GROMACS .gro file of N, CA and C in nm:
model
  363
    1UNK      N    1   5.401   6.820  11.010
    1UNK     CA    2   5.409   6.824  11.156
    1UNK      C    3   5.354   6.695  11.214
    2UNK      N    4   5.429   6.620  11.296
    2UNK     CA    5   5.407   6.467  11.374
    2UNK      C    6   5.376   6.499  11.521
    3UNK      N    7   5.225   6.446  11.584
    3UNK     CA    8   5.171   6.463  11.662
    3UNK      C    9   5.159   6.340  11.732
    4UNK      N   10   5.244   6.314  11.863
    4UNK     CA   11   5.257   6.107  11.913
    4UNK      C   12   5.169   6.186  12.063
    5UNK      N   13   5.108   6.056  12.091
    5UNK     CA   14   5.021   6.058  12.178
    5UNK      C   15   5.003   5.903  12.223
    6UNK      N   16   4.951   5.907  12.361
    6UNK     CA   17   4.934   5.770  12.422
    6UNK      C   18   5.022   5.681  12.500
    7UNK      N   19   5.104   5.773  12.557
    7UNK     CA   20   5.196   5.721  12.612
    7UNK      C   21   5.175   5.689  12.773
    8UNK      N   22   5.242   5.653  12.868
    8UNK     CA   23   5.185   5.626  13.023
    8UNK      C   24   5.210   5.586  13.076
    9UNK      N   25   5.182   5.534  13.171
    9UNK     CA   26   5.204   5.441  13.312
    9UNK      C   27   5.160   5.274  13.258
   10UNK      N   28   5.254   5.181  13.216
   10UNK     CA   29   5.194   5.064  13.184
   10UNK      C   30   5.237   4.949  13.304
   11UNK      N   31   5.181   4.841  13.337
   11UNK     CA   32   5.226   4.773  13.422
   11UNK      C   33   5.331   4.645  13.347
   12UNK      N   34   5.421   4.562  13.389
   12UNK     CA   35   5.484   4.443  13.272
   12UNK      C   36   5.414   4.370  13.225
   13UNK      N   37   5.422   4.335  13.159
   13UNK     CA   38   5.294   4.240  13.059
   13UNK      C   39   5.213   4.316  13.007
   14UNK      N   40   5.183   4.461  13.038
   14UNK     CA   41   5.101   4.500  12.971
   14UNK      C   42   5.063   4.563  12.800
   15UNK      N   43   4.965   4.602  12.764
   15UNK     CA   44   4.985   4.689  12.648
   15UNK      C   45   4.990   4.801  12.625
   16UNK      N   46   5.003   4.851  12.508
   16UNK     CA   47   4.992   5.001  12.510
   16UNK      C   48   4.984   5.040  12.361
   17UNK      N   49   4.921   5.177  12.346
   17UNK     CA   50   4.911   5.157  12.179
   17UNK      C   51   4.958   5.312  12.180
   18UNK      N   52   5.028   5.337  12.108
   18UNK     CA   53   5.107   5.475  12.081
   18UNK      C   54   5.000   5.505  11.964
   19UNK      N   55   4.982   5.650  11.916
   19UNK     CA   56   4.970   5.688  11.802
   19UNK      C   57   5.039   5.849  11.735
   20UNK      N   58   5.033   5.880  11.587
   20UNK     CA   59   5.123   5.962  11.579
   20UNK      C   60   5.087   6.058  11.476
   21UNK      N   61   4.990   6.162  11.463
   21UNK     CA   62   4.948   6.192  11.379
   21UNK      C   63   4.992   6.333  11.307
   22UNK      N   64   4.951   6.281  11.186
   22UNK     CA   65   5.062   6.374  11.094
   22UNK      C   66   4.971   6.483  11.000
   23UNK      N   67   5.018   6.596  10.948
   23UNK     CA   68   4.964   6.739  10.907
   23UNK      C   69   5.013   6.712  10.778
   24UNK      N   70   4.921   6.752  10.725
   24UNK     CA   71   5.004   6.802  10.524
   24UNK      C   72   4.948   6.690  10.424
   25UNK      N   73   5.007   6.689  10.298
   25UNK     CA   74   4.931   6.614  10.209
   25UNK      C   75   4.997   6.464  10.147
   26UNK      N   76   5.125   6.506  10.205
   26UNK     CA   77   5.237   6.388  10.142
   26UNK      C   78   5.234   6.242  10.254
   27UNK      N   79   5.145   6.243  10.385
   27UNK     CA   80   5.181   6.141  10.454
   27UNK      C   81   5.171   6.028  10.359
   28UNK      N   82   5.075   5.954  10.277
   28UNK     CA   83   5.086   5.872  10.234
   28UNK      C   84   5.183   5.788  10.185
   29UNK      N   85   5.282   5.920  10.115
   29UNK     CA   86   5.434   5.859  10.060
   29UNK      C   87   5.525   5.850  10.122
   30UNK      N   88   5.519   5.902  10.272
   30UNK     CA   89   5.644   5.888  10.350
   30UNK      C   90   5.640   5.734  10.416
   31UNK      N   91   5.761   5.738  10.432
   31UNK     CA   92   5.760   5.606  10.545
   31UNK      C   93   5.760   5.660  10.692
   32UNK      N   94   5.693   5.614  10.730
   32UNK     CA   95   5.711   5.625  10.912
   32UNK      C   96   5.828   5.503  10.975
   33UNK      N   97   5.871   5.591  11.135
   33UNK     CA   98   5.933   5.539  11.165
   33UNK      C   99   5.891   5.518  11.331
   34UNK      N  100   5.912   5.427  11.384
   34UNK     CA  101   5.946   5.514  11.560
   34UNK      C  102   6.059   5.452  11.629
   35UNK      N  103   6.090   5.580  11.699
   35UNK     CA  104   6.209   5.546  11.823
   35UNK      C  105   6.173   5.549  11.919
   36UNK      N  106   6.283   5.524  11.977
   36UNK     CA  107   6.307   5.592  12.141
   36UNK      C  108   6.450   5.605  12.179
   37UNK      N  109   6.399   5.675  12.341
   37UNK     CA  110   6.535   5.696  12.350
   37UNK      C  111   6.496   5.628  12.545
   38UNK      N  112   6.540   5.551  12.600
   38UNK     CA  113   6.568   5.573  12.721
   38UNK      C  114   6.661   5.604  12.804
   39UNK      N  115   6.600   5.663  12.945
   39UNK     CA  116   6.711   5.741  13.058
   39UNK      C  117   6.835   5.704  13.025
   40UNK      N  118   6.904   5.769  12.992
   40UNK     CA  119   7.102   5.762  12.991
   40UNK      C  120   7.143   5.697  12.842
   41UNK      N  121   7.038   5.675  12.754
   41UNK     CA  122   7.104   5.597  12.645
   41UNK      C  123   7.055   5.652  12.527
   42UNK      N  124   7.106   5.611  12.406
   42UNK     CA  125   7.112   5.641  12.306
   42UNK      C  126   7.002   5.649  12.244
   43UNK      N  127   6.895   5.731  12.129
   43UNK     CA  128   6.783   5.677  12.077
   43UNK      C  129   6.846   5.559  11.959
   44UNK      N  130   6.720   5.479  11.992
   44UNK     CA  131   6.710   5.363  11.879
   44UNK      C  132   6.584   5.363  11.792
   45UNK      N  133   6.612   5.299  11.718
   45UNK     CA  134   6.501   5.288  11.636
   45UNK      C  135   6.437   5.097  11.665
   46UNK      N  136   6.237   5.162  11.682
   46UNK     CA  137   6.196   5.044  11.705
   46UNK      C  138   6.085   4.987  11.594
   47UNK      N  139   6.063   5.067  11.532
   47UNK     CA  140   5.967   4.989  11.413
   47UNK      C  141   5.978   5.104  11.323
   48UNK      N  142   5.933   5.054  11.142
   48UNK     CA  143   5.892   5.177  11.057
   48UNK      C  144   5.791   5.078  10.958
   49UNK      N  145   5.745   5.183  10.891
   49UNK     CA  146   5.650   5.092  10.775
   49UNK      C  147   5.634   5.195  10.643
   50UNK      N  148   5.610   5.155  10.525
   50UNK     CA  149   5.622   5.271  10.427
   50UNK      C  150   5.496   5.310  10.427
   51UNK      N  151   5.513   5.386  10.348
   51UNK     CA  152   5.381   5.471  10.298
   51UNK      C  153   5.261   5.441  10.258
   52UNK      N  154   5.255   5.314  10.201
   52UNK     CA  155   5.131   5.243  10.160
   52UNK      C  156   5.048   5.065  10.266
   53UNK      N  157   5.147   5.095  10.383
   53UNK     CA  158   5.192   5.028  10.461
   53UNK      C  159   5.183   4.874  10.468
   54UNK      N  160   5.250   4.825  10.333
   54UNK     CA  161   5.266   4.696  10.310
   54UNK      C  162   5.420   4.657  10.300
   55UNK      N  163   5.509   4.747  10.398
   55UNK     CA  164   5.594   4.647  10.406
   55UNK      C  165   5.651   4.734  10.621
   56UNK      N  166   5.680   4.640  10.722
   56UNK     CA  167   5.680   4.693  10.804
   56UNK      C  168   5.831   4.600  10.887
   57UNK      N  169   5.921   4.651  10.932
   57UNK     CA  170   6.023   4.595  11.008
   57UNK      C  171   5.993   4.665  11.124
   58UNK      N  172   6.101   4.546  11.221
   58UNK     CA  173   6.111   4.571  11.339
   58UNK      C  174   6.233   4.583  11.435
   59UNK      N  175   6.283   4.636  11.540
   59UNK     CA  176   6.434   4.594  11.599
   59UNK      C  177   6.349   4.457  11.675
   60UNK      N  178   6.492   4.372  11.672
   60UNK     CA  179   6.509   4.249  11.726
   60UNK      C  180   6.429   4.263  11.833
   61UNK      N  181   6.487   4.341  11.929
   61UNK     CA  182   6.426   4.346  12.066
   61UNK      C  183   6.257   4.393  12.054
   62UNK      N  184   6.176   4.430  11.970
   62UNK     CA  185   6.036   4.431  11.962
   62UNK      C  186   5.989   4.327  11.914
   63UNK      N  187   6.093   4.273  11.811
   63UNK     CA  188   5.984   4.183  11.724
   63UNK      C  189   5.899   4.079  11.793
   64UNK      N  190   5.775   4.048  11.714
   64UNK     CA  191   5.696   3.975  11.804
   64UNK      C  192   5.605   4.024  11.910
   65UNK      N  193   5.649   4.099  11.997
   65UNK     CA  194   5.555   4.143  12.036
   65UNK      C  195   5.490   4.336  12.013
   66UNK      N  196   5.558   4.410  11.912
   66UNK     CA  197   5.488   4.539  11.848
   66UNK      C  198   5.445   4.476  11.720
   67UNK      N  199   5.363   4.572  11.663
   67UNK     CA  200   5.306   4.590  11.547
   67UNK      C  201   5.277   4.708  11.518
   68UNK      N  202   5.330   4.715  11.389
   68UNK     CA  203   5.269   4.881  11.389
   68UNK      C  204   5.219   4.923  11.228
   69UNK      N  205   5.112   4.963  11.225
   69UNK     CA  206   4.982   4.980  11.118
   69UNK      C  207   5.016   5.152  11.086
   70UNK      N  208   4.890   5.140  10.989
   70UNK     CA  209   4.895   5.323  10.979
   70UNK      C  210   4.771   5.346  10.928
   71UNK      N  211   4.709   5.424  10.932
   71UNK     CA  212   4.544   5.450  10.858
   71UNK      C  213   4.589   5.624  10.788
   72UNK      N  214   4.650   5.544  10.647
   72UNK     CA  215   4.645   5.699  10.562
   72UNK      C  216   4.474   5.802  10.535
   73UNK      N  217   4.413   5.742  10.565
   73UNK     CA  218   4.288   5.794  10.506
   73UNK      C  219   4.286   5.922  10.673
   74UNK      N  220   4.352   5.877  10.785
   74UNK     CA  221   4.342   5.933  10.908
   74UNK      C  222   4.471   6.054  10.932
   75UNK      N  223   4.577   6.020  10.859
   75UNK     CA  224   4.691   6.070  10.838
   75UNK      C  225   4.772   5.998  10.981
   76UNK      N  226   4.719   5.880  11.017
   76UNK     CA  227   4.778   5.829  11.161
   76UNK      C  228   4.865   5.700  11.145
   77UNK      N  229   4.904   5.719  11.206
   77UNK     CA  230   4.996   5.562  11.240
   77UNK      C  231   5.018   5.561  11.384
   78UNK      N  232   4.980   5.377  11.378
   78UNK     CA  233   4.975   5.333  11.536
   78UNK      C  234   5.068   5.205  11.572
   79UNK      N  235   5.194   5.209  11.663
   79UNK     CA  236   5.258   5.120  11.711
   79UNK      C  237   5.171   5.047  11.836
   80UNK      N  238   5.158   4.898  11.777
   80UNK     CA  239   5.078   4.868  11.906
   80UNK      C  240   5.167   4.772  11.956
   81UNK      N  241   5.178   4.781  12.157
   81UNK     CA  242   5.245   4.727  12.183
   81UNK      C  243   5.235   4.616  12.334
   82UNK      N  244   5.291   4.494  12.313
   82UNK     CA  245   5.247   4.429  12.385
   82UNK      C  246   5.347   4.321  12.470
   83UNK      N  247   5.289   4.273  12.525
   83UNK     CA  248   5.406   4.233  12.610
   83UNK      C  249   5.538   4.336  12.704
   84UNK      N  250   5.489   4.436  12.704
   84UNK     CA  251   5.548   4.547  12.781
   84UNK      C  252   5.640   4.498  12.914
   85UNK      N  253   5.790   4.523  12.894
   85UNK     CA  254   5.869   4.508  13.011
   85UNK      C  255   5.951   4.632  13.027
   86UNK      N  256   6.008   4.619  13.139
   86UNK     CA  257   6.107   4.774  13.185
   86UNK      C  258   6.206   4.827  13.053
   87UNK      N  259   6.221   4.702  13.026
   87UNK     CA  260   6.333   4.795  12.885
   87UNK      C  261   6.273   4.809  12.783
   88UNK      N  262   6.132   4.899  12.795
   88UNK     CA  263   6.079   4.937  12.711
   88UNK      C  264   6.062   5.054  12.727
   89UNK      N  265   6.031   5.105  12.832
   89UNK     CA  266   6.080   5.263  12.895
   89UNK      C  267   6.139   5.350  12.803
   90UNK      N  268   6.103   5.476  12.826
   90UNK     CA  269   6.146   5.558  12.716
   90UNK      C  270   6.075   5.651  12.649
   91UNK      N  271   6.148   5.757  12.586
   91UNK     CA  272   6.017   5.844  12.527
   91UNK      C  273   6.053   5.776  12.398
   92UNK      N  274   5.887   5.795  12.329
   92UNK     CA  275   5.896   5.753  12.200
   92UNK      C  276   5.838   5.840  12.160
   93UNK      N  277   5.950   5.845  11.975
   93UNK     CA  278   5.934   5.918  11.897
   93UNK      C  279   5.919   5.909  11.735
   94UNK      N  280   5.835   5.941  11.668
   94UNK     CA  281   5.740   5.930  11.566
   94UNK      C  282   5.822   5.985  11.489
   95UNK      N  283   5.881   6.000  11.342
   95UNK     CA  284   5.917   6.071  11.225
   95UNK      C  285   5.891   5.989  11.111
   96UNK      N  286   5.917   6.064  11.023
   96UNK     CA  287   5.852   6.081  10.883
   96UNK      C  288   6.030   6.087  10.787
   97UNK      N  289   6.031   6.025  10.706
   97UNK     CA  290   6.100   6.010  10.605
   97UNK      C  291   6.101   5.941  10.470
   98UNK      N  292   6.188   5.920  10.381
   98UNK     CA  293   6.148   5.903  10.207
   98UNK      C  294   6.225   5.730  10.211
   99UNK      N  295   6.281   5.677  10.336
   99UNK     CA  296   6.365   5.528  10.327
   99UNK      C  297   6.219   5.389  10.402
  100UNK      N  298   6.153   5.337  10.327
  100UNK     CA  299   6.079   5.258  10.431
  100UNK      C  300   6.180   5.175  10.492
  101UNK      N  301   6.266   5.132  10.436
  101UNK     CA  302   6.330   5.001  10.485
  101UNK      C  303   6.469   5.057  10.575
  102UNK      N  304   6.462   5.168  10.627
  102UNK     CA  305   6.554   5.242  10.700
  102UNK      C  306   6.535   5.218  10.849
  103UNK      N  307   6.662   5.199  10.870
  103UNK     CA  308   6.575   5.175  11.039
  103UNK      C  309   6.770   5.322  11.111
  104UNK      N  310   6.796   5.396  11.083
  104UNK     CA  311   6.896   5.524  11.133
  104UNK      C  312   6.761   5.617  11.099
  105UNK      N  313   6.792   5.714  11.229
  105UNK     CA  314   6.754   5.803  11.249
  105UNK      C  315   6.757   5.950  11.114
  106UNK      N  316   6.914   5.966  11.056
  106UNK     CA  317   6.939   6.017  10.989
  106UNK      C  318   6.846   6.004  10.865
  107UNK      N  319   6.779   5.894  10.817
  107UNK     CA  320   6.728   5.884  10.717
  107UNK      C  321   6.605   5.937  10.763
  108UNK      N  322   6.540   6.052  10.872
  108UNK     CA  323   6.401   6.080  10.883
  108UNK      C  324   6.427   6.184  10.898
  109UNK      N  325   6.305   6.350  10.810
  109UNK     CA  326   6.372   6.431  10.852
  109UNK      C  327   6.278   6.528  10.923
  110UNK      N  328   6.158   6.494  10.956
  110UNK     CA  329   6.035   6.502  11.066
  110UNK      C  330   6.032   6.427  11.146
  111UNK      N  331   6.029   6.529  11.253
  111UNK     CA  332   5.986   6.452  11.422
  111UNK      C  333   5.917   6.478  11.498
  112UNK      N  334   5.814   6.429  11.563
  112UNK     CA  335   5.712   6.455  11.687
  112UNK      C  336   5.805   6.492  11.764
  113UNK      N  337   5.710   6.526  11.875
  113UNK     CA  338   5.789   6.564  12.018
  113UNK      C  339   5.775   6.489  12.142
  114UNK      N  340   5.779   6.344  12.079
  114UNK     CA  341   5.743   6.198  12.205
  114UNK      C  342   5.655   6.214  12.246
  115UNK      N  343   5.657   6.132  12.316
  115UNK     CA  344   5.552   6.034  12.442
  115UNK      C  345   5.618   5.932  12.516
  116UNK      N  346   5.586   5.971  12.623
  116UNK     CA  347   5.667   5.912  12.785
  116UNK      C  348   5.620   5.789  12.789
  117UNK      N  349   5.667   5.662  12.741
  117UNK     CA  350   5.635   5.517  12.835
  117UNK      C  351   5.688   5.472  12.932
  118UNK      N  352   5.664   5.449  13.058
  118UNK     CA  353   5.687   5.380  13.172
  118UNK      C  354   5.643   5.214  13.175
  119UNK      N  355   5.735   5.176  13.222
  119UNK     CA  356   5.700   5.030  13.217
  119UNK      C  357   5.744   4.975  13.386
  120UNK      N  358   5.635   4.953  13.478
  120UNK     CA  359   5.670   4.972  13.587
  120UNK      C  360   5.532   4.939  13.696
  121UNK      N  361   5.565   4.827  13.768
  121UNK     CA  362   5.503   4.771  13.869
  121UNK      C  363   5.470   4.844  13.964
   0.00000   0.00000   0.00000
């Protein structure tokens, strides 16, 4: 079970640090992922990292300014994010799957239940 939290009211430029915490004994071996989805559009996928979290991609449109870590000893993983603009908006969403280097949805087969980012002056 994936638990995302930290989501909010951010201003542009600003930061924000999502986190996403997970139940059971296998987090270590899964890869994490996160999406989103914003108003009227499709979910995408914006970062994942595997299980031991030494290897981590990103979509184009984050790279550079997210990062996203994980503290297995916590069962957590945290997208931190910066440089925050409007098309970042969106709920974001946390899952768990067996592909680190997957960035489709299909390849995850646990999901939180988001967290609302606003990106907005």
């Amino acid at each position: 079970q994936l638990q995302a939290s930290g989501g909010g009211l951010v201003q542009p430029g600003g930061s924000l640090r999502l986190s996403c915490a997970a139940s059971g004994r296998t987090f270590s071996s899964s890869a994490m992922g996160w999406f989103r989805q914003a108003p009227g559009k499709a979910r995408e996928f914006v970062s994942g990292i595997s299980g031991r979290g030494n290897f981590a991609h990103y979509a184009n449109s984050v790279k550079g300014r997210f990062t996203i870590s994980r503290d297995n000893a916590r069962n957590t993983v945290y997208p931190q994010m910066n440089s925050l603009n409007a098309e970042d908006t969106g709920i974001y969403y946390c899952a768990s799957g067996r592909r680190p280097t997957s960035n489709v949805d299909r390849d995850f087969d646990s999901w939180g239940q988001g967290t609302l980012v606003t990106v907005s002056s």
